[in-house]
CSV table of C-alpha atoms in Angstrom, one decimal:
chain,number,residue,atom,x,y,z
I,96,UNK,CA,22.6,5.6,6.7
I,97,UNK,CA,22.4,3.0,9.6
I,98,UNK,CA,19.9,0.6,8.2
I,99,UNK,CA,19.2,-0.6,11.3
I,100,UNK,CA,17.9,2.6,12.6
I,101,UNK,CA,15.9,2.6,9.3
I,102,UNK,CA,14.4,-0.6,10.0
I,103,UNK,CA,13.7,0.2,13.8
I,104,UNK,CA,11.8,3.3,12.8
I,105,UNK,CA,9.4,1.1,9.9
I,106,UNK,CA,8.5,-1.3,12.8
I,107,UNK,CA,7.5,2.2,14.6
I,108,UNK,CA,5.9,3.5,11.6
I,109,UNK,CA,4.1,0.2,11.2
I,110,UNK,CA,3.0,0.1,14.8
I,111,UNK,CA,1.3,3.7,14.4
I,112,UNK,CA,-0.4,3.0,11.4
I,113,UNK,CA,-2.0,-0.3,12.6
I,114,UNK,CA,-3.4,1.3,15.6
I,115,UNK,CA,-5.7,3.7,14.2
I,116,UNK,CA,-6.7,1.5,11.3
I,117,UNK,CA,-7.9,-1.3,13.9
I,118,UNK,CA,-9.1,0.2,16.8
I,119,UNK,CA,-12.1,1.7,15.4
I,120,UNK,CA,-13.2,-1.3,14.1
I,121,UNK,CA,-12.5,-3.6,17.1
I,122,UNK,CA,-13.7,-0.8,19.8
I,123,UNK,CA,-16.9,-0.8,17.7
I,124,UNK,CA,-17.2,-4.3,17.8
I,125,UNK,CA,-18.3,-3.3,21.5
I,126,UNK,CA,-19.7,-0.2,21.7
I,127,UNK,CA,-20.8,2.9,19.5
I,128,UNK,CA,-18.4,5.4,19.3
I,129,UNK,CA,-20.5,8.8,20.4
I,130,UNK,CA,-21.9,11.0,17.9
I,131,UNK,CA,-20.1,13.8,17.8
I,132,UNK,CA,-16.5,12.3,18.3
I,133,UNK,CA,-18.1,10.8,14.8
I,134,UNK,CA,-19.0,14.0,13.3
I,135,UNK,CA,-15.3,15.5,14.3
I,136,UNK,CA,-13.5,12.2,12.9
I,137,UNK,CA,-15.0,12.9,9.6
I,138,UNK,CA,-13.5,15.9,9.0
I,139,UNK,CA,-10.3,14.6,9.5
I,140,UNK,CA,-9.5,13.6,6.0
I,141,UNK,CA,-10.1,16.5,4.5
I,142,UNK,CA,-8.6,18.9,7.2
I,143,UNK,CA,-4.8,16.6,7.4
I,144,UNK,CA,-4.7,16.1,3.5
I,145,UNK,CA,-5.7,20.3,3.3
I,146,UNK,CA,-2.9,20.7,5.7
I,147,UNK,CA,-0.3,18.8,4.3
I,148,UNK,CA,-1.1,19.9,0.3
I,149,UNK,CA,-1.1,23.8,1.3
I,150,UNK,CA,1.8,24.7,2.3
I,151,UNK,CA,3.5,22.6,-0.8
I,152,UNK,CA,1.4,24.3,-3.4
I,153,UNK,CA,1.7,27.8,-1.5
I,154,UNK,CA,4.9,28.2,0.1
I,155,UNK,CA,8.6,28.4,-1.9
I,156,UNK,CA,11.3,28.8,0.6
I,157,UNK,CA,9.0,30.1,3.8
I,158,UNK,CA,6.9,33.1,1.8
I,159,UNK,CA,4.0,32.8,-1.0
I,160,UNK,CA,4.8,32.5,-4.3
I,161,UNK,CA,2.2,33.2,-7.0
I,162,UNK,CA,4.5,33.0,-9.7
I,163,UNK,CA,4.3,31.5,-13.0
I,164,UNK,CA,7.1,29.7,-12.3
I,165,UNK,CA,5.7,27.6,-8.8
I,166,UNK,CA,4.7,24.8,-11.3
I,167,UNK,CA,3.3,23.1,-8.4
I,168,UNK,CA,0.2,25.4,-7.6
I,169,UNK,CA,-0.7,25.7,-11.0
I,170,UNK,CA,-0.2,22.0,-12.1
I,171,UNK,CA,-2.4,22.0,-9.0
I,172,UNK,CA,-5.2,23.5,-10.7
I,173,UNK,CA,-6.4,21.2,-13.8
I,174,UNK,CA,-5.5,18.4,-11.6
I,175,UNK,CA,-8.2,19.5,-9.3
I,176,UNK,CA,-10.5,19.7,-11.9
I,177,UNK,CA,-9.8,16.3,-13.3
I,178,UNK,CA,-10.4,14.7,-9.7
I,179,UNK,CA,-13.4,16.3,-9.2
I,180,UNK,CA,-15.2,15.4,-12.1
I,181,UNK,CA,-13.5,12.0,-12.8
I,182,UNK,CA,-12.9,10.8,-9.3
I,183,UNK,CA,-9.7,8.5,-11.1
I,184,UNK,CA,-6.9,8.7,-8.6
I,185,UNK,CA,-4.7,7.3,-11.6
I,186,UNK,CA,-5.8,10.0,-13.7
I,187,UNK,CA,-5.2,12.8,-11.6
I,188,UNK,CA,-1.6,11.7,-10.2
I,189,UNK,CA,-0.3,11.3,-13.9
I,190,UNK,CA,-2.2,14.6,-15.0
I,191,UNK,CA,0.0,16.5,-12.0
I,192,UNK,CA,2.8,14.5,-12.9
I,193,UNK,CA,2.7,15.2,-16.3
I,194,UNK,CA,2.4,18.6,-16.5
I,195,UNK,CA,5.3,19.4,-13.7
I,196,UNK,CA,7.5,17.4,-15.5
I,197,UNK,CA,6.4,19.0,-19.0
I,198,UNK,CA,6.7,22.6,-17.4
I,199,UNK,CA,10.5,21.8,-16.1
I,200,UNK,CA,11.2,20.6,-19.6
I,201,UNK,CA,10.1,23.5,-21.6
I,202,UNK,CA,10.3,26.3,-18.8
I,203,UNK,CA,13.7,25.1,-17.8
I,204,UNK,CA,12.7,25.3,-14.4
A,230,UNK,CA,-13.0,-35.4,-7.7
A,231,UNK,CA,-16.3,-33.6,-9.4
A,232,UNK,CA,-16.4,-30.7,-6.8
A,233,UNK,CA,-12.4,-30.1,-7.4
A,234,UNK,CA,-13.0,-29.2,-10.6
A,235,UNK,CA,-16.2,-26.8,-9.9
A,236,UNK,CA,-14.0,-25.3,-6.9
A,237,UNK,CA,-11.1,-24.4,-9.0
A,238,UNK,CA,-13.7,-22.7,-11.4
A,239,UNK,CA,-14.9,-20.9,-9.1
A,240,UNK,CA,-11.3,-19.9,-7.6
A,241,UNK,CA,-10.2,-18.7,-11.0
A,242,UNK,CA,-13.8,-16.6,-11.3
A,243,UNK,CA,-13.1,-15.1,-8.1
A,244,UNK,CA,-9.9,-14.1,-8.7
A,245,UNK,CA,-10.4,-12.6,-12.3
A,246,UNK,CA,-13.3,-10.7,-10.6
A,247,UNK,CA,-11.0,-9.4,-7.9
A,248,UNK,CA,-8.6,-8.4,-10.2
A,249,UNK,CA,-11.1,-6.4,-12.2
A,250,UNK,CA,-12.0,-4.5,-9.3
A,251,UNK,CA,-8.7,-3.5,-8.3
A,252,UNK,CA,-7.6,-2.9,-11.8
A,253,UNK,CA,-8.1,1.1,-11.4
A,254,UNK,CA,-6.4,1.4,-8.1
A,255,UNK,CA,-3.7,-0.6,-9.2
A,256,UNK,CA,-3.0,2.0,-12.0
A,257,UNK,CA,-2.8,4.5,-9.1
A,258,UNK,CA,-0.3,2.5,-7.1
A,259,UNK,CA,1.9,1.5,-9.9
A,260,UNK,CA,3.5,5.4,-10.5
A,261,UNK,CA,3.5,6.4,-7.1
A,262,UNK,CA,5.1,2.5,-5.2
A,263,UNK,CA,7.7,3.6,-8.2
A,264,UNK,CA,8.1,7.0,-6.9
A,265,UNK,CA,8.6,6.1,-3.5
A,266,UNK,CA,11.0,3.3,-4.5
A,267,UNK,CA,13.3,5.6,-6.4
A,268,UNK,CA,12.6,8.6,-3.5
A,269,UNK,CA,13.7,5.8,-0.8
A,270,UNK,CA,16.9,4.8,-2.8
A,271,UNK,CA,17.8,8.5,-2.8
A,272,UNK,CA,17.1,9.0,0.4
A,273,UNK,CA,19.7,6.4,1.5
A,274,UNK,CA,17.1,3.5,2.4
A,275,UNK,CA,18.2,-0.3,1.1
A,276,UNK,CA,16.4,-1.6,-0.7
A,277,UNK,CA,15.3,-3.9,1.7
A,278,UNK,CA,14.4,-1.7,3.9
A,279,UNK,CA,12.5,0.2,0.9
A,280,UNK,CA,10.1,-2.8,0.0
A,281,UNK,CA,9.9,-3.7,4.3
A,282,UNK,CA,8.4,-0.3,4.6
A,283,UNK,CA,5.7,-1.0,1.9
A,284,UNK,CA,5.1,-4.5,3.7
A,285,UNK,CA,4.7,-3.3,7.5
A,286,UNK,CA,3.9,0.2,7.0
A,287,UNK,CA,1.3,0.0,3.6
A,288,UNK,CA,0.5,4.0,3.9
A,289,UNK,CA,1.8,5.6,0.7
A,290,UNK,CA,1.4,9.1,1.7
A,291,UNK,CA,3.1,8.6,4.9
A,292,UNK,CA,6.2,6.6,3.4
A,293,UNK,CA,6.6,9.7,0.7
A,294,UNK,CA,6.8,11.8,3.8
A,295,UNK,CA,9.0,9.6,5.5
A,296,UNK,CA,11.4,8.9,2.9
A,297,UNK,CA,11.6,12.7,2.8
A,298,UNK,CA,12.2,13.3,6.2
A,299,UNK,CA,14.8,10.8,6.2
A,300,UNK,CA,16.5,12.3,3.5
A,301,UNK,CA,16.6,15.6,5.5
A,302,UNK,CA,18.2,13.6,8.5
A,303,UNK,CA,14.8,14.0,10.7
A,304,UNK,CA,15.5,11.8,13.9
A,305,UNK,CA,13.3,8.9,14.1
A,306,UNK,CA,10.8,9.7,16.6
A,307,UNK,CA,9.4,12.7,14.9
A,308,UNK,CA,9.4,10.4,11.5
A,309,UNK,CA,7.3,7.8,13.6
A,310,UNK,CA,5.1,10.5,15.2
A,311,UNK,CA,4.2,12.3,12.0
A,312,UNK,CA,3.2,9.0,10.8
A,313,UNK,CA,1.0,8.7,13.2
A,314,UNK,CA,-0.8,12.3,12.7
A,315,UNK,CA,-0.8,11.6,8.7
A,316,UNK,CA,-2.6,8.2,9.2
A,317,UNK,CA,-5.1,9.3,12.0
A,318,UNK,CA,-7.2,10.1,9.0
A,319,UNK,CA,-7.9,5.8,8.9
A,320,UNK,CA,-9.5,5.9,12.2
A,321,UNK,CA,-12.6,7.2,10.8
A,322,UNK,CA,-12.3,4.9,7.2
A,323,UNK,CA,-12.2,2.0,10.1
A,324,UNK,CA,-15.2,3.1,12.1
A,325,UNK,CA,-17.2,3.7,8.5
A,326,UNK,CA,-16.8,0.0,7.3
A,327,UNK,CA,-17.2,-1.7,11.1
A,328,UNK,CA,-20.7,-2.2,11.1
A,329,UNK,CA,-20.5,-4.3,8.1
A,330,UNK,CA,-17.4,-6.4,9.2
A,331,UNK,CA,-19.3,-7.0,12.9
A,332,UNK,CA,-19.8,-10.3,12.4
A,333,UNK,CA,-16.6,-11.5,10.9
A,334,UNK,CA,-15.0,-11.8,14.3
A,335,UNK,CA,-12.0,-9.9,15.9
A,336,UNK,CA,-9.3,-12.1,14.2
A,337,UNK,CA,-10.5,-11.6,10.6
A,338,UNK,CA,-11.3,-8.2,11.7
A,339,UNK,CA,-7.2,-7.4,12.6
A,340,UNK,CA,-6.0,-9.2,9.5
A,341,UNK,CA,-8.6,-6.6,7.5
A,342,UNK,CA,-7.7,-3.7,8.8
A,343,UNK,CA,-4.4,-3.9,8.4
A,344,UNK,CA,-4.0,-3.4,4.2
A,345,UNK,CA,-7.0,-0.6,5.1
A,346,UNK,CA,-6.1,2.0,2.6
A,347,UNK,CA,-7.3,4.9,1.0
A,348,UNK,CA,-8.0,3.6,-1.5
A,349,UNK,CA,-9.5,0.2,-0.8
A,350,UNK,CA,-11.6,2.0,1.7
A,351,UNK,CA,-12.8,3.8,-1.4
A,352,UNK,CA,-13.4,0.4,-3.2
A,353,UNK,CA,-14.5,-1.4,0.0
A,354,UNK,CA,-17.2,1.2,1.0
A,355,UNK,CA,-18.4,1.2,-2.3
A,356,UNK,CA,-18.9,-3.1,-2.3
A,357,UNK,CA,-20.3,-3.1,1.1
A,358,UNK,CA,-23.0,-0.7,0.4
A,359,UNK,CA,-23.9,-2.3,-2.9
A,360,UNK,CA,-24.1,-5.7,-0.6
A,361,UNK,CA,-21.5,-7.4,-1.8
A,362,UNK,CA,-19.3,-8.5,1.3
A,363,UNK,CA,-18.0,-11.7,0.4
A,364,UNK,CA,-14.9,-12.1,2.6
A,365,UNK,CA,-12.8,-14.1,0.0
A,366,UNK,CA,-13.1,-12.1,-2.4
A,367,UNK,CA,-12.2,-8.9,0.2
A,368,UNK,CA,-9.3,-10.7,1.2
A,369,UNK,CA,-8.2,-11.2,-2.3
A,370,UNK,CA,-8.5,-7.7,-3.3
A,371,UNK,CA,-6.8,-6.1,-0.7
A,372,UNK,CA,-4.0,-9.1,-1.2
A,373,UNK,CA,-3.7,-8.0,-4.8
A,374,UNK,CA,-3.6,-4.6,-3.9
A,375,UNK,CA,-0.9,-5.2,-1.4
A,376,UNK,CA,0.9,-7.4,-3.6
A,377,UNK,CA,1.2,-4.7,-6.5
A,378,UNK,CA,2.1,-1.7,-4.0
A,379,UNK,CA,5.1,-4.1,-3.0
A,380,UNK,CA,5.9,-5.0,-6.1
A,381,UNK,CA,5.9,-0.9,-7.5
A,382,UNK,CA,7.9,-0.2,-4.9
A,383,UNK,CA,10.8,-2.4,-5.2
A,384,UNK,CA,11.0,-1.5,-8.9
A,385,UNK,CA,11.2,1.9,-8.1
A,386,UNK,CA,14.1,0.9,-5.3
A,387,UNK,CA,16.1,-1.0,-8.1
A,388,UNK,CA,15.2,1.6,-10.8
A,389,UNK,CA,16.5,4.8,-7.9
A,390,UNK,CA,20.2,4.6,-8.7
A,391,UNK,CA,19.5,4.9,-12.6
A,392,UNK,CA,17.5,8.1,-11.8
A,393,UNK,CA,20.1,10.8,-12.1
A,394,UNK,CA,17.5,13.5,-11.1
A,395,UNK,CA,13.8,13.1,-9.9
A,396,UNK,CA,12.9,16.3,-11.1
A,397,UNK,CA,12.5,16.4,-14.7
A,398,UNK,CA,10.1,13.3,-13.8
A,399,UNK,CA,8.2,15.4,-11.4
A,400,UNK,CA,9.0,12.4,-8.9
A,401,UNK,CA,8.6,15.3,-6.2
A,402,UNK,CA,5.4,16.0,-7.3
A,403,UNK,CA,3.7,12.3,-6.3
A,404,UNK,CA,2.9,13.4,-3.2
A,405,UNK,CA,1.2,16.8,-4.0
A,406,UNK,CA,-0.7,15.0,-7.1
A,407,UNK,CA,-1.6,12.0,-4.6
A,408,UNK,CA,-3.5,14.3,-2.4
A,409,UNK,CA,-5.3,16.4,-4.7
A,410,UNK,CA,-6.6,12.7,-5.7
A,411,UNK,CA,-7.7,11.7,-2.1
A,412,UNK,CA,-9.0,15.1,-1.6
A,413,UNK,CA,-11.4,14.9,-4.2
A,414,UNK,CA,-12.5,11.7,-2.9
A,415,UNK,CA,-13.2,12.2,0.2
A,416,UNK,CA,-14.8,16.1,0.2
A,417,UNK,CA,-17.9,14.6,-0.9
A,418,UNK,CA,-19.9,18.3,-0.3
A,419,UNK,CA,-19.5,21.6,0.3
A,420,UNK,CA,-18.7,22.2,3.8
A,421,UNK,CA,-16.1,19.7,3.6
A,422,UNK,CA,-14.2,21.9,0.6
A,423,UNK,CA,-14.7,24.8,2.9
A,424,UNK,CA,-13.2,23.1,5.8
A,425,UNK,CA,-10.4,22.0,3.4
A,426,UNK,CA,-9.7,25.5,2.0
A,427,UNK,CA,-9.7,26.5,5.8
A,428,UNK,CA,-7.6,24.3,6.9
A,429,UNK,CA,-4.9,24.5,4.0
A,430,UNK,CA,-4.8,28.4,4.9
A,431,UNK,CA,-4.3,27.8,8.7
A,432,UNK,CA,-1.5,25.4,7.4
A,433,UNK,CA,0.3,27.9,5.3
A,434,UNK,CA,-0.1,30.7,8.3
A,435,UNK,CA,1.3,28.1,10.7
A,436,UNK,CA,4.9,27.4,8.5
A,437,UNK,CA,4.9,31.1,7.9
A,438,UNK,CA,5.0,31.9,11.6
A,439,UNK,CA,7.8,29.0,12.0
A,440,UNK,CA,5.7,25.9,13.4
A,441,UNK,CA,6.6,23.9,10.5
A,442,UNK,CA,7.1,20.9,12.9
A,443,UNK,CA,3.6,21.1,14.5
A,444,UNK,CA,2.0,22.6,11.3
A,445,UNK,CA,0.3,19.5,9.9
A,446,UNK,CA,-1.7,18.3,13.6
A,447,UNK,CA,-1.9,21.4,15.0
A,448,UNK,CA,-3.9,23.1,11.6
A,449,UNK,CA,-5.7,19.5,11.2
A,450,UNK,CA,-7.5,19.6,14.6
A,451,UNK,CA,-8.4,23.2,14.2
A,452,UNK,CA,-9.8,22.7,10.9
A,453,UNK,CA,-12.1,19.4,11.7
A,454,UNK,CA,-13.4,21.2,15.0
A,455,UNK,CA,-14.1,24.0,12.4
A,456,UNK,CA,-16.4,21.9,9.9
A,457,UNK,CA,-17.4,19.7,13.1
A,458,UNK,CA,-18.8,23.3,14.7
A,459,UNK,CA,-20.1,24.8,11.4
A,460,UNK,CA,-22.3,21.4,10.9
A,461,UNK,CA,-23.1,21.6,14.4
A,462,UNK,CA,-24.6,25.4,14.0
A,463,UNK,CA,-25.9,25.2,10.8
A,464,UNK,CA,-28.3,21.7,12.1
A,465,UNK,CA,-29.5,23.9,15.0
């Protein structure tokens, strides 16, 4: 891989991630953003992580799987519970973690 | 000579206290910097380039993605442009903590907002509102932060070509596990789990019909005008 492609496309990356971090902050520094643009942005969040953990959890190879064996939906499960009622971010990565990895070793998977 | 002495007190009381406060989040960023690390050095990244990305970029979910995508030989626009879609989500963590920051000035603004994070949002928004706004002690805590996100990942870069196989480590599963975590933080009632659930479905229906490209923005701006509407109709 041409590292200096890679490197080109983190200074991108970078660029992209700064914007929408700052310019919030520094537009408001002006002006109010208007109420409902407000009440839209804050569904954001929870609409692109929903969209990007779906299809992962969901999907194996394009079509549903509700197998035992799609370790990922039901590590998925418990992992949910322990976020909502712990709110540790730690917690619940090495929860999912753990039991993917302890599912592969004793499933075979 | 006197007030040295007092300041350096108070410098090592600050930094112990910043330390405690970043103590959990660390723990978080400690397993998945090394995932990305080792994910990076499979996907062909130096490891220079690995630890740059966690300097410039500092967006853990979007460097997973990336690493994947450039694993899958994705060309480097549509890496740089779903970066952008998966970090949108900070323009509204931005406008939340602005009216506490107004009066630090643009320039200490900038410098803020750039280690602005999931999770220190999560650990800023909860100072701020508990009054605590000292701007050292923010500084040092997302410095810290930074520091050990760096730091996780370049292990993880040195540790990648001793990883024969990231799957019996569920390395692949960081990402998913990462967030469920967020997720739980920030669907603080229930129209924001509904809007979630929503969302994730339109997701799945939009790689099932072949959009996997468009998938993530196209299913994220239907699902926030969804809650935005349902809030909107259920206040009339």
């Amino acid at each position: 891989m041409d590292q200096k492609i890679v490197f080109l496309t983190i200074l991108g990356m970078a660029a992209v991630t700064y914007i929408p971090r700052a310019a919030p902050m520094l537009a408001l520094a002006a002006r109010g953003i208007p109420e409902p643009v407000m009440r839209w942005l804050s569904y954001i969040p929870v609409a692109v992580l929903s969209a990007m953990l779906a299809p992962s959890l969901l999907l194996h190879d394009g079509s549903f799987d509700f197998g035992m064996d799609n370790l990922f939906l039901w590590a998925a499960l418990p992992a949910f519970a322990l976020a909502i009622k712990t709110r540790s971010f730690f917690g619940t990565v090495a929860l999912g973690m753990g039991l993917v990895a302890a599912g592969r070793f004793f499933l075979g998977g | 000579m006197q007030e040295r002495v007092i300041d350096n007190g108070k410098d090592r009381g600050a930094v112990f206290q910043a330390a405690r406060k970043i103590a959990p989040l660390a723990m978080g960023y400690i397993p998945v910097g090394m995932a990305f690390g080792v994910l990076a050095q499979k996907a062909g990244l130096s490891v220079l380039n690995a630890v740059l990305m966690s300097v410039f970029v500092y967006a853990g979910s979007a460097q997973l993605i990336a690493v994947g995508m450039f694993a899958a030989g994705a060309p480097p626009v549509s890496i740089i442009l779903t970066t952008f879609v998966v970090n949108l989500r900070h323009l509204l963590m931005s406008a939340a903590l602005a009216p506490h920051l107004s009066k630090w000035g643009l320039g200490r603004m900038a410098a803020f907002c750039y280690q602005l994070t999931d999770e220190t949002f999560a650990l800023h928004s909860m100072r701020f509102a508990e009054g605590d706004r000292d701007r050292r002690q923010t500084f040092m805590i997302n410095a810290m932060a930074q520091t050990v996100w760096i730091l996780s990942s370049w292990a993880g870069a040195l540790a990648g070509s001793g990883v024969p196989d990231v799957k019996p480590l569920a390395l692949d599963y960081a990402l998913p596990a990462m967030f469920i975590g967020l997720l739980a933080m920030q669907a603080e009632n229930g129209l924001k789990w509904l809007t979630a659930g929503f969302t994730g479905l339109t997701a799945v229906v939009l790689v099932q019909a072949g959009l996997d490209q468009w998938s993530v923005i196209v299913a994220t701006v239907i699902g926030a005008t969804f809650g935005a509407g349902v809030e909107t109709w259920t206040k009339k």
